[in-house]
Coordinates of C-alpha atoms and ligand atoms in Angstrom, one line a residue:
X1 CA 3.7 34.9 64.6
X2 CA 4.7 31.2 64.9
X3 CA 1.2 30.2 66.3
X4 CA -0.3 31.7 63.3
X5 CA 2.0 29.9 60.9
X6 CA 0.9 26.8 62.7
X7 CA -2.6 27.2 62.9
X8 CA -2.7 28.1 59.3
X9 CA -0.7 24.9 58.4
X10 CA -3.0 22.7 60.3
X11 CA -6.0 24.2 58.7
X12 CA -4.6 23.7 55.4
X13 CA -3.5 20.4 56.0
X14 CA -7.2 19.5 57.2
X15 CA -8.8 20.9 54.3
X16 CA -6.5 19.2 51.8
X17 CA -7.3 15.9 53.5
X18 CA -11.2 16.3 53.1
X19 CA -11.2 17.7 49.5
X20 CA -12.4 15.2 47.0
X21 CA -11.9 16.9 43.6
X22 CA -8.9 18.5 41.7
X23 CA -10.7 21.9 41.4
X24 CA -11.2 21.8 45.2
X25 CA -7.3 21.3 45.8
X26 CA -6.7 24.1 43.4
X27 CA -8.9 26.5 45.2
X28 CA -7.0 25.5 48.5
X29 CA -3.8 26.1 46.8
X30 CA -5.1 29.7 45.7
X31 CA -6.4 30.3 49.3
X32 CA -3.2 29.8 50.7
X33 CA -0.4 30.5 48.1
X34 CA -2.4 32.7 45.8
X35 CA -1.4 36.7 45.5
X36 CA -3.7 37.4 48.6
X37 CA -3.3 33.8 50.0
X38 CA -3.0 33.5 53.9
X39 CA 0.6 32.3 53.6
X40 CA 1.5 34.9 51.1
X41 CA 0.3 37.5 53.4
X42 CA 2.4 36.0 56.4
X43 CA 5.4 36.0 54.2
X44 CA 4.7 39.7 53.2
X45 CA 4.5 40.4 56.9
X46 CA 7.7 38.9 58.0
X47 CA 9.7 42.0 57.6
X48 CA 7.8 43.4 60.7
X49 CA 9.6 41.0 63.1
X50 CA 13.3 41.2 64.3
X51 CA 16.1 40.0 62.3
X52 CA 16.7 37.2 64.7
X53 CA 13.2 36.3 65.0
X54 CA 12.9 36.4 61.2
X55 CA 15.4 33.8 60.7
X56 CA 13.7 31.3 63.1
X57 CA 10.1 32.1 61.8
X58 CA 11.5 31.8 58.2
X59 CA 12.4 28.0 58.8
X60 CA 9.0 27.3 60.4
X61 CA 7.4 29.0 57.3
X62 CA 9.3 26.9 55.1
X63 CA 8.9 23.8 56.7
X64 CA 5.0 24.6 56.9
X65 CA 4.9 25.4 53.0
X66 CA 6.6 22.3 52.1
X67 CA 4.5 20.1 54.1
X68 CA 1.3 21.7 52.6
X69 CA 2.6 21.4 49.1
X70 CA 3.6 17.9 49.4
X71 CA 0.1 16.8 50.6
X72 CA -1.4 18.8 47.9
X73 CA 0.6 16.9 45.3
X74 CA -0.2 13.4 47.2
X75 CA -3.9 14.1 47.3
X76 CA -3.9 15.1 43.6
X77 CA -2.4 11.8 42.8
X78 CA -4.4 9.9 45.0
X79 CA -7.6 11.5 43.2
X80 CA -6.4 10.7 39.7
X81 CA -5.5 7.2 40.6
X82 CA -9.0 6.6 42.1
X83 CA -10.7 7.7 39.1
X84 CA -8.5 5.4 37.1
X85 CA -9.5 2.5 39.2
X86 CA -13.2 3.4 38.7
X87 CA -14.1 1.3 35.5
X88 CA -17.3 1.0 34.0
X89 CA -17.8 -2.3 32.2
X90 CA -20.9 -1.3 30.3
X91 CA -19.0 1.6 28.2
X92 CA -18.8 0.1 24.6
X93 CA -15.0 -0.7 23.8
X94 CA -13.2 1.2 21.1
X95 CA -12.9 -1.1 18.0
X96 CA -9.4 -1.1 16.6
X97 CA -9.2 0.0 13.0
X98 CA -8.3 -3.2 11.0
X99 CA -6.7 -2.9 7.5
X100 CA -6.6 -5.2 4.6
X101 CA -4.5 -5.9 1.5
X102 CA -4.6 -3.5 -1.2
X103 CA -7.1 -4.3 -4.1
X104 CA -3.9 -4.9 -6.4
X105 CA -2.3 -7.2 -4.1
X106 CA -5.5 -9.2 -3.7
X107 CA -5.7 -9.3 -7.5
X108 CA -2.2 -10.4 -7.9
X109 CA -3.0 -13.0 -5.3
X110 CA -6.0 -14.3 -7.2
X111 CA -4.3 -14.2 -10.6
X112 CA -1.4 -16.5 -9.1
X113 CA -3.9 -18.8 -7.5
X114 CA -5.9 -19.3 -10.7
X115 CA -2.8 -20.1 -13.0
X116 CA -1.3 -22.1 -10.2
X117 CA -4.2 -24.5 -10.2
X118 CA -3.2 -25.4 -13.8
X119 CA 0.7 -25.6 -13.3
X120 CA 1.8 -22.1 -14.0
X121 CA 4.9 -21.1 -11.7
X122 CA 5.0 -17.6 -10.5
X123 CA 8.2 -15.8 -11.7
X124 CA 9.7 -12.4 -11.0
X125 CA 12.2 -10.4 -13.2
X126 CA 13.9 -7.2 -12.8
X127 CA 11.8 -3.9 -12.9
X128 CA 15.2 -2.2 -13.9
X129 CA 16.0 -4.0 -17.0
X130 CA 18.3 -4.1 -20.0
X131 CA 17.2 -2.9 -23.2
X132 CA 18.0 -6.2 -24.5
X133 CA 15.3 -8.3 -22.5
X134 CA 12.6 -5.6 -23.0
X135 CA 13.1 -5.2 -26.7
X136 CA 15.9 -6.6 -28.5
X137 CA 15.6 -10.3 -27.6
X138 CA 11.7 -9.8 -28.3
X139 CA 12.3 -9.2 -32.1
X140 CA 12.4 -5.5 -31.7
X141 CA 15.9 -4.3 -33.0
X142 CA 17.4 -1.0 -32.1
X143 CA 15.6 1.9 -33.8
X144 CA 12.3 -0.4 -34.8
X145 CA 9.2 1.7 -34.9
X146 CA 7.4 -0.8 -33.1
X147 CA 9.2 0.3 -30.0
X148 CA 7.4 3.6 -29.9
X149 CA 4.2 1.7 -28.4
X150 CA 5.9 1.2 -25.1
X151 CA 6.6 4.9 -24.1
X152 CA 9.7 3.9 -22.1
X153 CA 11.7 5.6 -19.3
X154 CA 15.4 5.2 -20.0
X155 CA 17.8 5.2 -17.0
X156 CA 20.9 7.7 -17.6
X157 CA 23.6 5.2 -16.8
X158 CA 26.3 4.0 -19.2
X159 CA 25.3 1.4 -21.8
X160 CA 26.3 -2.0 -21.2
X161 CA 28.2 -3.6 -24.1
X162 CA 26.2 -6.7 -24.4
X163 CA 22.6 -5.7 -23.1
X164 CA 22.6 -2.1 -24.3
X165 CA 20.7 0.6 -22.2
X166 CA 19.0 0.3 -19.0
X167 CA 15.2 0.9 -18.9
X168 CA 12.3 0.9 -16.4
X169 CA 10.7 -2.3 -17.9
X170 CA 7.4 -1.0 -19.9
X171 CA 6.0 -4.6 -20.0
X172 CA 6.3 -8.1 -18.4
X173 CA 7.5 -9.6 -21.8
X174 CA 11.2 -8.9 -20.7
X175 CA 10.6 -12.0 -18.5
X176 CA 9.9 -14.3 -21.6
X177 CA 13.5 -14.7 -22.7
X178 CA 15.0 -14.6 -19.1
X179 CA 12.6 -17.6 -18.2
X180 CA 13.5 -19.5 -21.4
X181 CA 17.4 -19.0 -20.4
X182 CA 16.7 -20.0 -16.7
X183 CA 14.7 -23.2 -17.6
X184 CA 16.7 -24.3 -20.6
X185 CA 14.8 -27.2 -22.1
X186 CA 11.1 -26.9 -22.1
X187 CA 8.3 -27.5 -20.8
X188 CA 7.6 -23.9 -19.4
X189 CA 4.7 -22.7 -17.7
X190 CA 5.4 -19.3 -16.4
X191 CA 3.2 -16.5 -14.8
X192 CA 5.2 -13.4 -14.5
X193 CA 3.5 -10.5 -12.4
X194 CA 5.4 -7.5 -12.1
X195 CA 5.4 -3.6 -12.0
X196 CA 5.8 -1.9 -15.5
X197 CA 6.5 1.7 -16.2
X198 CA 5.6 4.0 -19.0
X199 CA 5.4 7.8 -19.7
X200 CA 1.5 7.8 -19.5
X201 CA -1.0 9.2 -17.3
X202 CA -4.8 9.3 -18.0
X203 CA -8.1 7.8 -16.8
X204 CA -7.1 4.3 -18.0
X205 CA -3.2 4.7 -18.0
X206 CA -0.9 5.1 -14.9
X207 CA 3.0 5.7 -15.2
X208 CA 3.3 2.6 -12.7
X209 CA 1.0 -0.3 -13.3
X210 CA 1.1 -4.3 -13.2
X211 CA 1.0 -6.7 -15.7
X212 CA 0.8 -10.5 -15.8
X213 CA 2.3 -12.4 -18.3
X214 CA 1.7 -15.9 -19.4
X215 CA 4.5 -18.0 -21.2
X216 CA 3.9 -21.6 -22.2
X217 CA 6.5 -23.5 -24.2
X218 CA 6.5 -27.3 -25.1
X219 CA 6.4 -29.6 -28.0
X220 CA 2.9 -29.1 -29.9
X221 CA 1.5 -26.0 -28.4
X222 CA -1.1 -24.5 -30.6
X223 CA -3.6 -21.6 -30.6
X224 CA -6.1 -24.2 -29.1
X225 CA -4.0 -24.3 -26.1
X226 CA -3.9 -20.6 -25.9
X227 CA -7.7 -20.2 -26.3
X228 CA -8.4 -22.8 -23.6
X229 CA -6.2 -21.1 -21.2
X230 CA -7.9 -17.7 -21.8
X231 CA -11.3 -19.2 -21.3
X232 CA -10.3 -20.8 -18.1
X233 CA -9.0 -17.7 -16.8
X234 CA -12.2 -15.7 -17.8
X235 CA -14.4 -18.1 -16.2
X236 CA -12.3 -18.2 -12.8
X237 CA -11.7 -14.7 -12.5
X238 CA -15.0 -13.3 -13.6
X239 CA -17.4 -16.3 -13.3
X240 CA -19.2 -19.0 -15.2
X241 CA -20.6 -18.0 -18.6
X242 CA -17.8 -15.5 -19.5
X243 CA -15.8 -16.4 -22.6
X244 CA -12.9 -14.9 -24.7
X245 CA -12.5 -14.3 -28.3
X246 CA -9.4 -13.5 -30.4
X247 CA -8.8 -10.5 -32.8
X248 CA -6.0 -10.5 -35.2
X249 CA -3.4 -7.8 -34.0
X250 CA 0.5 -7.1 -34.5
X251 CA 3.1 -7.6 -31.8
X252 CA 6.8 -8.1 -33.0
X253 CA 7.4 -10.9 -30.5
X254 CA 4.4 -13.0 -31.4
X255 CA 3.2 -14.6 -34.9
X256 CA 0.2 -14.6 -35.2
X257 CA -0.8 -12.0 -32.7
X258 CA -4.2 -11.5 -31.1
X259 CA -6.1 -8.7 -28.9
X260 CA -8.2 -10.6 -26.5
X261 CA -11.7 -9.7 -25.7
X262 CA -13.9 -11.2 -22.9
X263 CA -17.7 -11.2 -23.2
X264 CA -19.4 -8.4 -21.4
X265 CA -20.6 -9.5 -17.9
X266 CA -23.7 -7.0 -18.2
X267 CA -25.3 -8.2 -21.2
X268 CA -23.6 -11.6 -21.8
X269 CA -22.4 -10.7 -25.0
X270 CA -25.5 -9.3 -26.6
X271 CA -24.2 -5.8 -26.6
X272 CA -25.1 -2.9 -24.2
X273 CA -24.3 0.7 -23.1
X274 CA -21.2 -0.5 -21.3
X275 CA -19.6 -2.5 -24.0
X276 CA -21.3 -1.5 -27.3
X277 CA -20.3 -4.7 -29.1
X278 CA -20.8 -7.2 -26.4
X279 CA -17.3 -7.7 -25.9
X280 CA -14.4 -5.8 -23.7
X281 CA -10.9 -5.5 -24.5
X282 CA -8.7 -7.4 -22.2
X283 CA -5.1 -7.4 -23.6
X284 CA -2.4 -8.9 -26.0
X285 CA -1.6 -12.5 -26.8
X286 CA 0.0 -14.6 -29.5
X287 CA 2.2 -17.5 -30.6
X288 CA 5.7 -17.0 -29.3
X289 CA 7.7 -15.7 -32.5
X290 CA 10.7 -18.1 -33.6
X291 CA 13.2 -15.3 -33.3
X292 CA 12.2 -15.0 -29.7
X293 CA 12.6 -18.8 -29.0
X294 CA 15.9 -18.4 -30.7
X295 CA 17.1 -15.6 -28.4
X296 CA 15.9 -18.0 -25.5
X297 CA 18.2 -20.8 -27.0
X298 CA 15.1 -22.8 -27.6
X299 CA 14.8 -24.8 -31.1
X300 CA 11.8 -23.2 -32.9
X301 CA 11.4 -26.4 -34.9
X302 CA 11.0 -28.8 -32.2
X303 CA 9.1 -26.4 -29.7
X304 CA 6.3 -23.7 -30.0
X305 CA 4.7 -21.8 -27.3
X306 CA 2.1 -19.0 -26.5
X307 CA 2.3 -16.0 -24.6
X308 CA -0.1 -13.4 -23.1
X309 CA 0.3 -10.0 -21.2
X310 CA -2.5 -8.1 -19.5
X311 CA -2.8 -5.3 -17.0
X312 CA -3.7 -6.2 -13.6
X313 CA -5.4 -2.7 -12.9
X314 CA -7.4 -3.5 -16.2
X315 CA -8.7 -6.8 -15.3
X316 CA -9.8 -5.6 -11.9
X317 CA -11.6 -2.4 -13.3
X318 CA -13.3 -4.8 -15.7
X319 CA -14.8 -6.7 -12.7
X320 CA -18.2 -5.0 -13.1
X321 CA -19.0 -5.0 -9.5
X322 CA -16.0 -2.8 -8.5
X323 CA -16.5 1.0 -9.6
X324 CA -13.0 2.3 -10.6
X325 CA -13.6 5.5 -12.7
X326 CA -9.9 6.4 -13.0
X327 CA -7.0 4.0 -12.8
X328 CA -4.9 6.5 -10.7
X329 CA -7.4 6.2 -7.9
X330 CA -6.0 2.8 -7.1
X331 CA -2.7 4.4 -6.2
X332 CA -4.0 7.3 -4.4
X333 CA -3.9 7.4 -0.6
X334 CA -7.4 8.3 0.1
X335 CA -8.4 5.3 2.6
X336 CA -12.2 6.0 2.4
X337 CA -11.8 5.0 -1.3
X338 CA -9.5 2.2 -0.9
X339 CA -11.2 0.7 2.2
X340 CA -14.3 -0.2 0.0
X341 CA -12.5 -3.2 -1.7
Ligands
FA5_401 C1 2.1 -5.4 -24.1 O1 2.5 -4.8 -23.2 C2 2.4 -6.8 -24.5 N1 3.7 -7.0 -23.9 C3 1.4 -7.9 -24.1 C4 1.8 -9.2 -24.8 C5 2.5 -10.2 -24.1 C6 1.5 -9.5 -26.2 C7 2.6 -11.4 -24.6 C8 1.6 -10.6 -26.8 C9 2.4 -11.6 -25.9 P1 0.1 -3.8 -24.4 O2 0.9 -2.4 -24.6 O3 -1.2 -3.7 -25.3 O4 1.0 -5.1 -24.8 O5 -0.2 -3.8 -22.8 C10 -1.1 -4.9 -22.3 C11 -1.9 -4.5 -21.2 O6 -1.2 -3.8 -20.2 C12 -3.1 -3.4 -21.8 O7 -4.1 -4.0 -22.3 C13 -3.3 -2.8 -20.4 O8 -4.4 -3.5 -19.7 C14 -2.0 -2.6 -19.7 N2 -1.4 -1.4 -19.6 C15 -0.6 -1.0 -20.7 N3 -0.1 0.3 -20.4 C16 -0.9 0.6 -19.2 C17 -0.8 1.9 -18.3 N4 0.0 2.9 -18.6 N5 -1.6 1.9 -17.2 C18 -2.4 0.8 -16.8 N6 -2.4 -0.4 -17.6 C19 -1.7 -0.4 -18.7

């Protein structure tokens, strides 16, 4: 029996050494250690020999089994490594996916650059804001009906004795009086770009969106300066040949107040299916109300200013080469859509 064991062991080792695939090695394992394997059968027959002999043969069998199993493992590893070392330089590489900035981040950067070129300084003010800066200081006292327009989220925390309730700011105009208090003495040239929140959700309104707010205060600032700044933005952002017009409107914090339209890029202001009238609505603007200057501790006799506040999503959607049928898609997680920008 001892001879049988040694013979089987040598045959197995020889076969393993000459095997050149994982499948072949697996077959050898089955041939020797499977249910009807040559080794398995030897072990089954061991009960036929005497007890003393059984002990001795048992040791030899174990030793043989161990050598075979070790060699099987080694040979498997060698085969795997030799496959790994085989490198075909003609196989095309796998391109890693490269991300890019979100379209709104890109638009914010572009707006900052455009206003930066004419001396506006980028500012940021709190999104979680006091009622005072979002409304009261903007000439909208408590319970004033004009507040309804802003469909505001109120935070359920105790009121501040000086600044009132806490809100999620519904517009970037909260930065106006904060900037006046920060700077102290004009000139002020601020561009405040930030997140805003309103209880709205439809194809042109998202509960969270961005506005950019311009504020200029100095001596002798007039509507002419406002119109020049708006035209400069229209040309820089949308391209040469685009212009703006002012339509009378009402905001509590500007007087006079305007809605700003931009000439349609498709028909160049003549009127077409997209715009109907030749003009597309951009956002609000006006001359800063004296009460707002006073709230910012600025003398309304000596200084005047203009302000405007537009939606970042809206100006991006109005770039006619970018098709965004629903503003909420900008904040979806569908990368197939977002990667187009
Ligand atoms: C305001 O918020 C004023 N604070 C603008 C202003 C500033 C006027 C300074 C005068 C002086 P309005 O509510 O119209 O105005 O919003 C301005 C722009 O924000 C809109 O034209 C629109 O582009 C954008 N906007 C408003 N609500 C949403 C919304 N839910 N989703 C996306 N964009 C919005």
